[in-house]
Tab-separated table of C-alpha atoms in Angstrom:
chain	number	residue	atom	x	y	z
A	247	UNK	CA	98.776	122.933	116.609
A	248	UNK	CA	102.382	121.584	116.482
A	249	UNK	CA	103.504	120.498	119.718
A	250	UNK	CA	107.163	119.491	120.955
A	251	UNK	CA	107.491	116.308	122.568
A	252	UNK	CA	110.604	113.788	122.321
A	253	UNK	CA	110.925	109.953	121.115
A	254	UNK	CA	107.888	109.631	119.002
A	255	UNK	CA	107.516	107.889	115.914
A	256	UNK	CA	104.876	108.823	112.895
A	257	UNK	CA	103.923	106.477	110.307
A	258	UNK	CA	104.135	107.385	106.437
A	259	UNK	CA	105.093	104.838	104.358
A	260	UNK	CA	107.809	104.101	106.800
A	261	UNK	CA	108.185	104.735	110.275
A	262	UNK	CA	110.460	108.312	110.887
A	263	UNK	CA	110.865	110.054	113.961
A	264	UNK	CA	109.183	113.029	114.882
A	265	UNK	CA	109.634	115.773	117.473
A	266	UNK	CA	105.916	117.205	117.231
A	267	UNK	CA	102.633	116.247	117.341
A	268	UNK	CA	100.294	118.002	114.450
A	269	UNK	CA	96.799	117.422	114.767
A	270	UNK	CA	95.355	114.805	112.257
A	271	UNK	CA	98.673	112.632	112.246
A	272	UNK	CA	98.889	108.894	114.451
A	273	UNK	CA	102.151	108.401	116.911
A	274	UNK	CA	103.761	105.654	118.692
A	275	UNK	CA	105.365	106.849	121.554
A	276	UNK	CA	107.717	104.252	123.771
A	277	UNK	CA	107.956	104.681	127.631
A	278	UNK	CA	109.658	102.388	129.981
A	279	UNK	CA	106.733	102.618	132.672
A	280	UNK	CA	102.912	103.965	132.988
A	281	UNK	CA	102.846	107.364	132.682
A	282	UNK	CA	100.328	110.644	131.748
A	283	UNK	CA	101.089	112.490	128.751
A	284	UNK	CA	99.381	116.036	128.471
A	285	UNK	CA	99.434	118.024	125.011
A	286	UNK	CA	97.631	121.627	124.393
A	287	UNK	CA	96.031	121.827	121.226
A	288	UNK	CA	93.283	123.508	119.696
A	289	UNK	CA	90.238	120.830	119.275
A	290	UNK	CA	89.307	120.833	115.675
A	291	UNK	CA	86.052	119.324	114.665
A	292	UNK	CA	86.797	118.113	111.123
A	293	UNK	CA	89.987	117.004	109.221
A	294	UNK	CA	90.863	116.089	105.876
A	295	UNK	CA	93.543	113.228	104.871
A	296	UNK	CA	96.168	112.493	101.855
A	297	UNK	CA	95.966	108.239	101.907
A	298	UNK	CA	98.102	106.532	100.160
A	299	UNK	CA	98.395	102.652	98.894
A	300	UNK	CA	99.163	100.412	101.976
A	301	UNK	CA	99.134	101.648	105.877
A	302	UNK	CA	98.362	105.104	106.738
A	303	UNK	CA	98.839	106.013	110.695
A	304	UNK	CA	96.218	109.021	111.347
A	305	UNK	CA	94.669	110.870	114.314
A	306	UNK	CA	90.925	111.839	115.028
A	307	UNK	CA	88.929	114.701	115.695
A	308	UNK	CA	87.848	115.772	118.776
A	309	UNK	CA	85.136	113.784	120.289
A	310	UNK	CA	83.712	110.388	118.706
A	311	UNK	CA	83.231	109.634	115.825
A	312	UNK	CA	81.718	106.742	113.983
A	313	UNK	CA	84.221	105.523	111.095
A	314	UNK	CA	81.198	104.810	109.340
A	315	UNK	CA	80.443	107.808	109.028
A	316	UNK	CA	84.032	108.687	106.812
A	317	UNK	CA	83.745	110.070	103.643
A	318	UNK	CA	86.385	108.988	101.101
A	319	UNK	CA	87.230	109.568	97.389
A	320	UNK	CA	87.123	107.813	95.632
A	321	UNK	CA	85.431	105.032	98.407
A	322	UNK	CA	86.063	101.800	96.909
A	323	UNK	CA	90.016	102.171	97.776
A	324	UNK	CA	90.034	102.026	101.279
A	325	UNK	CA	89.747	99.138	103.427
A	326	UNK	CA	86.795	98.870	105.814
A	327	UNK	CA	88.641	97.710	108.893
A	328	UNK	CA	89.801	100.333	111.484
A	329	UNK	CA	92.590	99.107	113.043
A	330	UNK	CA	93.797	100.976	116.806
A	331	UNK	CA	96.298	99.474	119.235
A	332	UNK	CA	96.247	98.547	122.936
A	333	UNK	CA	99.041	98.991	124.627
A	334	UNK	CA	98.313	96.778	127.287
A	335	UNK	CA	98.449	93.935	125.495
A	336	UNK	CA	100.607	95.187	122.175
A	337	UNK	CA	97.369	93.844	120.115
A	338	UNK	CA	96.261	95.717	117.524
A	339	UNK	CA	92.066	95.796	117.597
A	340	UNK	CA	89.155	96.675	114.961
A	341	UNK	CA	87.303	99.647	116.155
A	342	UNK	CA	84.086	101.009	115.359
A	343	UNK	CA	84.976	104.050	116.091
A	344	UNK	CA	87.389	107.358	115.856
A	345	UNK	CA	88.251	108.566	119.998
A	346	UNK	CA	89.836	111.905	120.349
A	347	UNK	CA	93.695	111.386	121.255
A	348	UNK	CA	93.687	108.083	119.858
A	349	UNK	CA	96.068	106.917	116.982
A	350	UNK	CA	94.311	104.380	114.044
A	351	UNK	CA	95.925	102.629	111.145
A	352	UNK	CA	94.100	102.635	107.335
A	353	UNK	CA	94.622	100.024	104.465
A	354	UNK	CA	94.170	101.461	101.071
A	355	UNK	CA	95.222	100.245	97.714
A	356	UNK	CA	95.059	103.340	96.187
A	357	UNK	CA	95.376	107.461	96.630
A	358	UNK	CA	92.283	108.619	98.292
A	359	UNK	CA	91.107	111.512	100.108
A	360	UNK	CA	89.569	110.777	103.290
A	361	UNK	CA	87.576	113.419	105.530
A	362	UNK	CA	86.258	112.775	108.691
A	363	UNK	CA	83.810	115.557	110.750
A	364	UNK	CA	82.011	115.273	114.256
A	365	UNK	CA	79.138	116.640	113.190
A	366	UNK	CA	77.981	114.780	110.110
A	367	UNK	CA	76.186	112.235	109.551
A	368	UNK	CA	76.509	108.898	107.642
A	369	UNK	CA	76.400	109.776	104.333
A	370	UNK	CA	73.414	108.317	102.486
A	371	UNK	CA	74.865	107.727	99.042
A	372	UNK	CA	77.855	105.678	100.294
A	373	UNK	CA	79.951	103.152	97.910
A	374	UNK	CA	78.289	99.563	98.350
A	375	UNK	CA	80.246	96.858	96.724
A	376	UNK	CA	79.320	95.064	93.510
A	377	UNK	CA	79.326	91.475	95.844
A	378	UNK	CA	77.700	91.259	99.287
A	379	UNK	CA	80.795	90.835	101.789
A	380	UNK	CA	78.784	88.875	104.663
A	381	UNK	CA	81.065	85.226	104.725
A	382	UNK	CA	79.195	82.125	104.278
A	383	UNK	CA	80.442	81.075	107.787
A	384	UNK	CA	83.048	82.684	109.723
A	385	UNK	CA	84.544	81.847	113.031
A	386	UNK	CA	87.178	82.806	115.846
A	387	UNK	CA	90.174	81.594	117.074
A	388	UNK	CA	91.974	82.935	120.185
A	389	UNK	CA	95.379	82.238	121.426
A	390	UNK	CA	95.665	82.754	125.068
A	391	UNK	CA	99.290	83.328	127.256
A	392	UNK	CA	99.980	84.370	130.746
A	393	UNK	CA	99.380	88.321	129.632
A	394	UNK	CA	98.178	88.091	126.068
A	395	UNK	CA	94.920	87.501	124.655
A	396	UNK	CA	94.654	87.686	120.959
A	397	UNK	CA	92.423	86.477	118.474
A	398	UNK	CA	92.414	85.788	114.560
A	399	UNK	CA	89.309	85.247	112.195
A	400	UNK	CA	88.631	82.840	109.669
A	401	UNK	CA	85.762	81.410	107.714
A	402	UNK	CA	84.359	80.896	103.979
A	403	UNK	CA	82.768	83.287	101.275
A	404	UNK	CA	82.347	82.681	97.679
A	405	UNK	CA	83.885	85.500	95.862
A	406	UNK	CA	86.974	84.862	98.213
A	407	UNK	CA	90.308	83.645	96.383
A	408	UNK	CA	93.422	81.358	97.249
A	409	UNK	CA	95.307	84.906	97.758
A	410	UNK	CA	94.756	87.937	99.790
A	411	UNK	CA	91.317	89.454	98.632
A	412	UNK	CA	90.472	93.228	99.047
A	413	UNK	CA	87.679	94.082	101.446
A	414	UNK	CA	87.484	90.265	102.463
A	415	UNK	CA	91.176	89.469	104.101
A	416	UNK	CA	92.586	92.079	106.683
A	417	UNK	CA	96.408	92.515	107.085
A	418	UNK	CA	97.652	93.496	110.551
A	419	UNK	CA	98.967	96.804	110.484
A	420	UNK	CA	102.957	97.778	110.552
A	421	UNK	CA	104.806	97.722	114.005
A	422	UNK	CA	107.833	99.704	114.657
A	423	UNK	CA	110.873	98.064	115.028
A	424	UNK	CA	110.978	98.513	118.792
A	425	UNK	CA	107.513	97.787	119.585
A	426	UNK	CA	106.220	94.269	118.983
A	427	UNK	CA	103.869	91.531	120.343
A	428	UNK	CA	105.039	89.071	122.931
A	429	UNK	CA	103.416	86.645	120.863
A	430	UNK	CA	103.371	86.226	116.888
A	431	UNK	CA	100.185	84.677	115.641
A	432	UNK	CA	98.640	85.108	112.244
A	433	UNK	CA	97.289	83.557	109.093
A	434	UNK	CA	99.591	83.313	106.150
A	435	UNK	CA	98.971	83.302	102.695
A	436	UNK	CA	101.310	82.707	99.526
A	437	UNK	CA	101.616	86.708	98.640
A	438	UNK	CA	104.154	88.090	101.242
A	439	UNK	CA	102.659	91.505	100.744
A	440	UNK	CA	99.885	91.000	102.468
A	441	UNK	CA	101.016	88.453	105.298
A	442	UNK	CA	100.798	88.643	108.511
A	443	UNK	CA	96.511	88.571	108.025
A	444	UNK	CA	94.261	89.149	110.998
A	445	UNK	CA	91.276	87.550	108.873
A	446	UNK	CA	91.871	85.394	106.269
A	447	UNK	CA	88.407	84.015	104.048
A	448	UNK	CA	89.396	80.923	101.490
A	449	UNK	CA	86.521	80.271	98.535
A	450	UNK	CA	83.282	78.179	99.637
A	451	UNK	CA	83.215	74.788	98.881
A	452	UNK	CA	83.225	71.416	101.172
A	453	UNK	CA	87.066	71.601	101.617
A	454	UNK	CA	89.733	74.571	102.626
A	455	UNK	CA	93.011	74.901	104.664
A	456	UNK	CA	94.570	77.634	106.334
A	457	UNK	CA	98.073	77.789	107.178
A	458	UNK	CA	98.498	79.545	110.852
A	459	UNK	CA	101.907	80.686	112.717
A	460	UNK	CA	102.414	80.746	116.012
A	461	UNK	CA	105.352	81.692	117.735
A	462	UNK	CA	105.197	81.855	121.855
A	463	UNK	CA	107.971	83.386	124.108
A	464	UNK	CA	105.868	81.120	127.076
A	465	UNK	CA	103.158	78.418	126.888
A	466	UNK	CA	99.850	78.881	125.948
A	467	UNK	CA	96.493	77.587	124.289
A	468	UNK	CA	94.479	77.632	121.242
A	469	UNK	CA	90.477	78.422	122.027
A	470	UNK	CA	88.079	78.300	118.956
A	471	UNK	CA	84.022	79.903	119.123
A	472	UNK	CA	81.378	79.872	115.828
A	473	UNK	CA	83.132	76.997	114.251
A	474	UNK	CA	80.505	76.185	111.138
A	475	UNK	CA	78.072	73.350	111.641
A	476	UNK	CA	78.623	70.211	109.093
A	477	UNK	CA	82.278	70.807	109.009
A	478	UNK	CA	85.144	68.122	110.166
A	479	UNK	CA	87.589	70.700	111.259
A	480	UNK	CA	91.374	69.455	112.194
A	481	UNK	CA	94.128	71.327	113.833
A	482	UNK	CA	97.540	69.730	112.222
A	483	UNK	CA	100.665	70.234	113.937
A	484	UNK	CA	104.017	68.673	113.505
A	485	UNK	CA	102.496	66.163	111.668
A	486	UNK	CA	99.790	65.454	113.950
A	487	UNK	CA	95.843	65.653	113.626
A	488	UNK	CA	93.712	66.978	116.345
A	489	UNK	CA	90.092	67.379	115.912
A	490	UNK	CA	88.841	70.481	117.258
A	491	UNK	CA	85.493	71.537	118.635
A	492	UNK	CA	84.119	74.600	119.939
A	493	UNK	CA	85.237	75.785	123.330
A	494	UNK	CA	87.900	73.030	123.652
A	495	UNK	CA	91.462	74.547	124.177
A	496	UNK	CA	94.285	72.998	122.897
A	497	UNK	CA	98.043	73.601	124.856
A	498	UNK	CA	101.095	74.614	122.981
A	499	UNK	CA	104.470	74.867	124.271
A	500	UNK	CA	106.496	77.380	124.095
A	501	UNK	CA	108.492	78.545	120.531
A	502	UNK	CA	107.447	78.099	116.634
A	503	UNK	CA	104.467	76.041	115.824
């Protein structure tokens, strides 16, 4: 049901202020310390959803639920990638899963209607892409600060493209203008619409590039896991080359990089 409850923000489209929570709907909601936040509601076991092209903020059922087990029509629209938020580290996160009280952003590029029910099962006719989406190679890179820890992916796949590809990339999700990471750090790509990218896959071949931004309010350090065997892989920075290997960090100062 529709609960009062000041200085929280809903999602659609833009970011508007709201002054209830309704069941099925994501919030932000901005404190100045740690606090509890109890809501009465009636615990509904299955919900529909409107999407619409680009980020929609929804809620979840009560209990948890797989998000592979989502139903959507028509399927091919909406992104794979669950995105939720911890507010420890003001990181946004891939989950596997829909938690009860929990707010999760959605990528579409196109209406759809999306259900989601406690009690079903994965649905056995589900939409499998024309091309198989497992990357040639694909690897990790983690940026560590004082209080952060956030990481970006990266890799190779041959149906991937010079742009931002559908089902392959993964945008981060929107943050309200008040909320933000301590830290920026993302991959970049030349369509604006789809920058800042949480996973960015370039076309297979024996060469590729990725441009990176980083932008530190302290000091920190780059950390990179899975890099592909047989590859020469070089960090560039300010004009300088350094030749990265798994597990070796590498220290940046604080500011733009």
């Amino acid at each position: 049901r529709s609960t009062p409850f000041p200085y929280t923000a809903l999602f659609r489209s833009a970011f508007e202020i709201a002054s209830t929570f309704e069941f099925g709907n994501g919030y932000w909601v901005q404190t100045i310390q740690s606090c509890n936040v109890a809501v009465e509601y009636q615990s509904l076991c299955s919900l529909s959803y409107a999407l619409t092209p680009s980020w929609d903020l929804i809620g979840s059922v009560d209990g948890s639920v797989p998000w592979a087990n989502r139903v959507s029509v028509p399927p091919e629209v909406v992104n794979p990638a669950l995105f939720g938020f911890n507010s420890a580290t003001q990181t946004y996160f891939i989950s596997p899963n829909m938690e009860a009280g929990n707010g999760y952003f959605v990528h579409t590029i196109g209406n759809s209607a999306l259900t989601i029910d406690c009690a079903a099962a994965a649905p056995e006719n589900r939409f499998r892409p024309v091309v198989e989406f497992t990357p040639s190679w694909e690897s990790i890179i983690s940026l560590e600060t004082g209080d952060q820890h956030q990481e970006l992916m990266f890799g190779m796949h041959p149906s991937a493209s010079s742009g931002f590809d559908m089902f392959l990339d993964i945008s981060f999700p929107p943050y309200p203008g008040s909320t933000y990471a301590v830290s920026k750090f993302s991959w970049v790509v030349d369509d604006p619409a789809s920058a800042p990218l949480y996973k960015s896959l370039v076309d297979d071949g024996r060469h590729a590039s990725w441009e990176l931004f980083v932008e530190l309010s302290e000091s920190g350090e780059l950390l990179w896991r899975d890099l592909p065997k047989g590859y020469r892989c070089l960090l560039w920075n300010g004009g300088q080359a350094t030749r990265i290997y798994d597990g070796i960090s590498i220290p940046l100062p604080s500011g733009k990089h």
